[in-house]
mmCIF file of C-alpha atoms in Angstrom:
data_model
loop_
_atom_site.group_PDB
_atom_site.id
_atom_site.type_symbol
_atom_site.label_atom_id
_atom_site.label_comp_id
_atom_site.label_asym_id
_atom_site.label_seq_id
_atom_site.Cartn_x
_atom_site.Cartn_y
_atom_site.Cartn_z
ATOM 1 C CA ILE A 815 -2.628 21.824 -27.198
ATOM 2 C CA ILE A 816 -3.115 19.744 -24.042
ATOM 3 C CA PRO A 817 -6.863 19.095 -23.732
ATOM 4 C CA ASP A 818 -6.613 17.472 -20.276
ATOM 5 C CA ALA A 819 -5.004 20.571 -18.728
ATOM 6 C CA ILE A 820 -7.156 22.739 -16.489
ATOM 7 C CA SER A 821 -5.919 26.046 -15.137
ATOM 8 C CA PRO A 822 -7.579 27.426 -11.990
ATOM 9 C CA SER A 823 -6.929 30.946 -13.287
ATOM 10 C CA GLY A 824 -8.231 30.135 -16.750
ATOM 11 C CA ARG A 825 -4.880 31.307 -18.146
ATOM 12 C CA ALA A 826 -1.940 29.422 -19.601
ATOM 13 C CA LEU A 827 1.594 29.965 -20.825
ATOM 14 C CA TRP A 828 2.608 28.914 -24.303
ATOM 15 C CA SER A 829 6.305 28.743 -25.075
ATOM 16 C CA PRO A 830 6.713 27.254 -28.564
ATOM 17 C CA ASN A 831 10.506 27.687 -28.527
ATOM 18 C CA THR A 832 11.104 25.801 -25.289
ATOM 19 C CA CYS A 833 12.750 22.432 -25.679
ATOM 20 C CA VAL A 834 14.056 19.673 -23.460
ATOM 21 C CA VAL A 835 17.488 18.204 -24.096
ATOM 22 C CA ASN A 836 19.621 15.440 -22.679
ATOM 23 C CA PRO A 837 21.935 17.547 -20.484
ATOM 24 C CA GLN A 838 24.697 14.928 -20.319
ATOM 25 C CA GLU A 839 24.874 14.751 -24.116
ATOM 26 C CA VAL A 840 24.980 18.548 -24.378
ATOM 27 C CA LEU A 841 27.771 18.811 -21.792
ATOM 28 C CA ASN A 842 29.781 16.003 -23.401
ATOM 29 C CA LEU A 843 29.528 17.648 -26.827
ATOM 30 C CA LEU A 844 30.385 21.076 -25.433
ATOM 31 C CA GLN A 845 33.424 19.709 -23.586
ATOM 32 C CA ARG A 846 34.610 17.850 -26.695
ATOM 33 C CA GLU A 847 34.278 20.956 -28.900
ATOM 34 C CA LEU A 848 36.003 23.214 -26.379
ATOM 35 C CA THR A 849 38.821 20.712 -25.797
ATOM 36 C CA GLU A 850 39.431 20.678 -29.563
ATOM 37 C CA LYS A 851 39.798 24.476 -29.369
ATOM 38 C CA GLY A 852 42.434 24.200 -26.642
ATOM 39 C CA VAL A 853 40.281 24.783 -23.547
ATOM 40 C CA LYS A 854 41.463 22.854 -20.492
ATOM 41 C CA PHE A 855 39.064 21.515 -17.891
ATOM 42 C CA PHE A 856 39.800 21.052 -14.206
ATOM 43 C CA PHE A 857 37.299 19.091 -12.138
ATOM 44 C CA ASN A 858 36.740 18.633 -8.413
ATOM 45 C CA LEU A 859 39.320 21.184 -7.320
ATOM 46 C CA LYS A 860 38.622 21.620 -3.628
ATOM 47 C CA LYS A 861 41.510 23.964 -2.811
ATOM 48 C CA TRP A 862 42.702 26.933 -4.811
ATOM 49 C CA GLU A 863 43.706 30.517 -4.199
ATOM 50 C CA ILE A 864 42.876 33.692 -6.024
ATOM 51 C CA LYS A 865 45.265 36.557 -6.651
ATOM 52 C CA ILE A 866 42.741 39.166 -7.721
ATOM 53 C CA LYS A 867 45.210 41.961 -8.552
ATOM 54 C CA ASP A 868 47.261 39.617 -10.747
ATOM 55 C CA LYS A 869 44.131 37.980 -12.209
ATOM 56 C CA ILE A 870 45.531 34.540 -11.448
ATOM 57 C CA ILE A 871 44.059 31.436 -9.842
ATOM 58 C CA VAL A 872 46.672 29.201 -8.217
ATOM 59 C CA LEU A 873 45.750 25.519 -8.023
ATOM 60 C CA VAL A 874 46.859 23.238 -5.196
ATOM 61 C CA ASN A 875 49.420 21.563 -7.496
ATOM 62 C CA GLY A 876 51.005 24.943 -8.286
ATOM 63 C CA ASN A 877 49.481 25.368 -11.739
ATOM 64 C CA LYS A 878 48.339 28.907 -12.480
ATOM 65 C CA ILE A 879 45.385 29.994 -14.523
ATOM 66 C CA SER A 880 45.271 33.588 -15.692
ATOM 67 C CA PHE A 881 41.928 35.153 -16.463
ATOM 68 C CA GLY A 882 40.344 38.238 -17.926
ATOM 69 C CA HIS A 883 36.820 37.510 -16.825
ATOM 70 C CA ILE A 884 35.320 34.818 -14.617
ATOM 71 C CA ILE A 885 31.875 33.301 -15.068
ATOM 72 C CA ASN A 886 30.792 31.773 -11.794
ATOM 73 C CA ALA A 887 28.647 28.805 -12.800
ATOM 74 C CA THR A 888 29.483 26.655 -9.796
ATOM 75 C CA GLY A 889 25.921 25.922 -8.696
ATOM 76 C CA LEU A 890 25.742 25.083 -5.022
ATOM 77 C CA GLN A 891 29.285 26.369 -4.537
ATOM 78 C CA ALA A 892 28.634 29.751 -6.193
ATOM 79 C CA ASP A 893 28.542 31.631 -2.900
ATOM 80 C CA LYS A 894 31.861 30.155 -1.741
ATOM 81 C CA VAL A 895 33.541 31.012 -5.053
ATOM 82 C CA ALA A 896 32.089 34.539 -5.035
ATOM 83 C CA TYR A 897 33.317 35.066 -1.459
ATOM 84 C CA LYS A 898 36.893 34.226 -2.557
ATOM 85 C CA PHE A 899 36.609 37.111 -5.013
ATOM 86 C CA GLY A 900 35.261 39.375 -2.261
ATOM 87 C CA ILE A 901 31.805 39.468 -3.836
ATOM 88 C CA GLY A 902 28.367 38.783 -2.381
ATOM 89 C CA LYS A 903 29.356 38.346 1.250
ATOM 90 C CA GLN A 904 26.058 39.960 2.261
ATOM 91 C CA TYR A 905 24.184 36.979 0.729
ATOM 92 C CA THR A 906 23.612 33.538 2.204
ATOM 93 C CA LEU A 907 22.725 30.408 0.281
ATOM 94 C CA LEU A 908 19.359 28.930 1.251
ATOM 95 C CA PRO A 909 19.226 25.492 -0.383
ATOM 96 C CA PHE A 910 16.002 24.070 -1.758
ATOM 97 C CA LYS A 911 15.503 20.766 -3.502
ATOM 98 C CA GLY A 912 12.866 19.723 -5.951
ATOM 99 C CA TYR A 913 11.248 16.327 -6.090
ATOM 100 C CA TYR A 914 9.859 14.962 -9.345
ATOM 101 C CA TRP A 915 7.391 12.209 -10.062
ATOM 102 C CA LYS A 916 7.010 10.259 -13.278
ATOM 103 C CA LEU A 917 3.657 10.066 -15.032
ATOM 104 C CA LYS A 918 2.707 6.419 -15.511
ATOM 105 C CA LYS A 919 2.865 5.244 -19.100
ATOM 106 C CA ASN A 920 -0.732 4.018 -18.930
ATOM 107 C CA SER A 921 -1.996 7.336 -17.573
ATOM 108 C CA PRO A 922 -5.137 8.624 -19.277
ATOM 109 C CA PHE A 923 -3.466 12.041 -19.494
ATOM 110 C CA LYS A 924 -1.429 12.596 -22.632
ATOM 111 C CA ILE A 925 1.172 15.307 -22.146
ATOM 112 C CA ASN A 926 3.060 15.978 -25.372
ATOM 113 C CA SER A 927 4.490 19.391 -24.539
ATOM 114 C CA ASN A 928 5.863 21.356 -21.612
ATOM 115 C CA LEU A 929 3.022 22.451 -19.355
ATOM 116 C CA TYR A 930 3.731 25.303 -16.951
ATOM 117 C CA PRO A 931 1.400 26.886 -14.417
ATOM 118 C CA VAL A 932 0.832 30.614 -14.719
ATOM 119 C CA PRO A 933 3.013 32.221 -12.037
ATOM 120 C CA ASP A 934 1.294 33.732 -9.028
ATOM 121 C CA LEU A 935 3.310 36.853 -8.264
ATOM 122 C CA ASN A 936 2.295 36.593 -4.582
ATOM 123 C CA VAL A 937 4.122 33.269 -4.249
ATOM 124 C CA PRO A 938 7.906 33.105 -4.843
ATOM 125 C CA PHE A 939 7.841 29.784 -6.728
ATOM 126 C CA LEU A 940 6.763 28.920 -10.253
ATOM 127 C CA GLY A 941 4.846 25.830 -9.244
ATOM 128 C CA VAL A 942 4.714 22.237 -10.378
ATOM 129 C CA HIS A 943 4.869 21.620 -14.100
ATOM 130 C CA PHE A 944 4.821 18.709 -16.550
ATOM 131 C CA THR A 945 7.938 18.109 -18.621
ATOM 132 C CA PRO A 946 8.322 15.386 -21.253
ATOM 133 C CA ASN A 947 11.916 14.151 -21.397
ATOM 134 C CA TYR A 948 14.116 14.795 -24.437
ATOM 135 C CA ASN A 949 12.754 11.857 -26.448
ATOM 136 C CA ASN A 950 9.131 12.003 -25.175
ATOM 137 C CA SER A 951 9.390 8.544 -23.598
ATOM 138 C CA GLU A 952 8.599 9.824 -20.081
ATOM 139 C CA VAL A 953 6.822 12.795 -18.512
ATOM 140 C CA TYR A 954 8.044 14.267 -15.241
ATOM 141 C CA ILE A 955 5.841 16.156 -12.810
ATOM 142 C CA GLY A 956 7.562 18.644 -10.553
ATOM 143 C CA PRO A 957 9.569 20.077 -9.057
ATOM 144 C CA THR A 958 8.454 20.700 -5.544
ATOM 145 C CA ALA A 959 10.227 23.430 -3.581
ATOM 146 C CA THR A 960 11.372 21.779 -0.376
ATOM 147 C CA PRO A 961 13.916 23.365 1.963
ATOM 148 C CA ALA A 962 17.102 21.296 2.083
ATOM 149 C CA PHE A 963 19.263 20.886 5.165
ATOM 150 C CA GLY A 964 22.540 21.167 3.272
ATOM 151 C CA ARG A 965 23.951 21.815 -0.178
ATOM 152 C CA TYR A 966 23.811 18.145 -1.099
ATOM 153 C CA ASN A 967 20.883 16.983 1.054
ATOM 154 C CA TYR A 968 19.117 15.153 -1.762
ATOM 155 C CA LYS A 969 17.969 12.108 0.187
ATOM 156 C CA PHE A 970 16.694 11.904 3.761
ATOM 157 C CA PHE A 971 19.724 12.199 6.077
ATOM 158 C CA GLU A 972 22.453 12.333 3.409
ATOM 159 C CA GLY A 973 24.359 15.597 3.069
ATOM 160 C CA ILE A 974 22.876 17.329 6.128
ATOM 161 C CA GLU A 975 24.869 20.376 7.199
ATOM 162 C CA PRO A 976 23.530 21.455 10.638
ATOM 163 C CA LEU A 977 25.598 24.640 10.777
ATOM 164 C CA MET A 978 24.348 25.802 7.410
#
């Protein structure tokens, strides 16, 4: 499938159903469809309270959101949200960041599919892989697994949280 690929273990993973999408397009479409069905979105809410027994979230402006179930998909804030619900206080977030490189267009290597290393169960990371973007115009190599010094420490000294 990818003749230039060499695996030190002599093994490979093949995932014919894996695909790469444009995440912004997917999120925009999902938001549009859900809005049409009456779902309301609230963004960048820094302060809110939870009334667990009443199953209500009270927003800073006084609006109330009742819930039956909560799906915590808050990424780097997932621990803080879980803590408000009294869940997961025994866990601590350890942020990592992943750097990617772009394969040069004139590279002699032609990567036309996702290329993943076979996981080494003795190492807690999957390893660097090759990922063509959603329209095959670019191939990304990565990610690395680099400890971050804060939730949003993406670049050098930005977003450093010493107490974290």
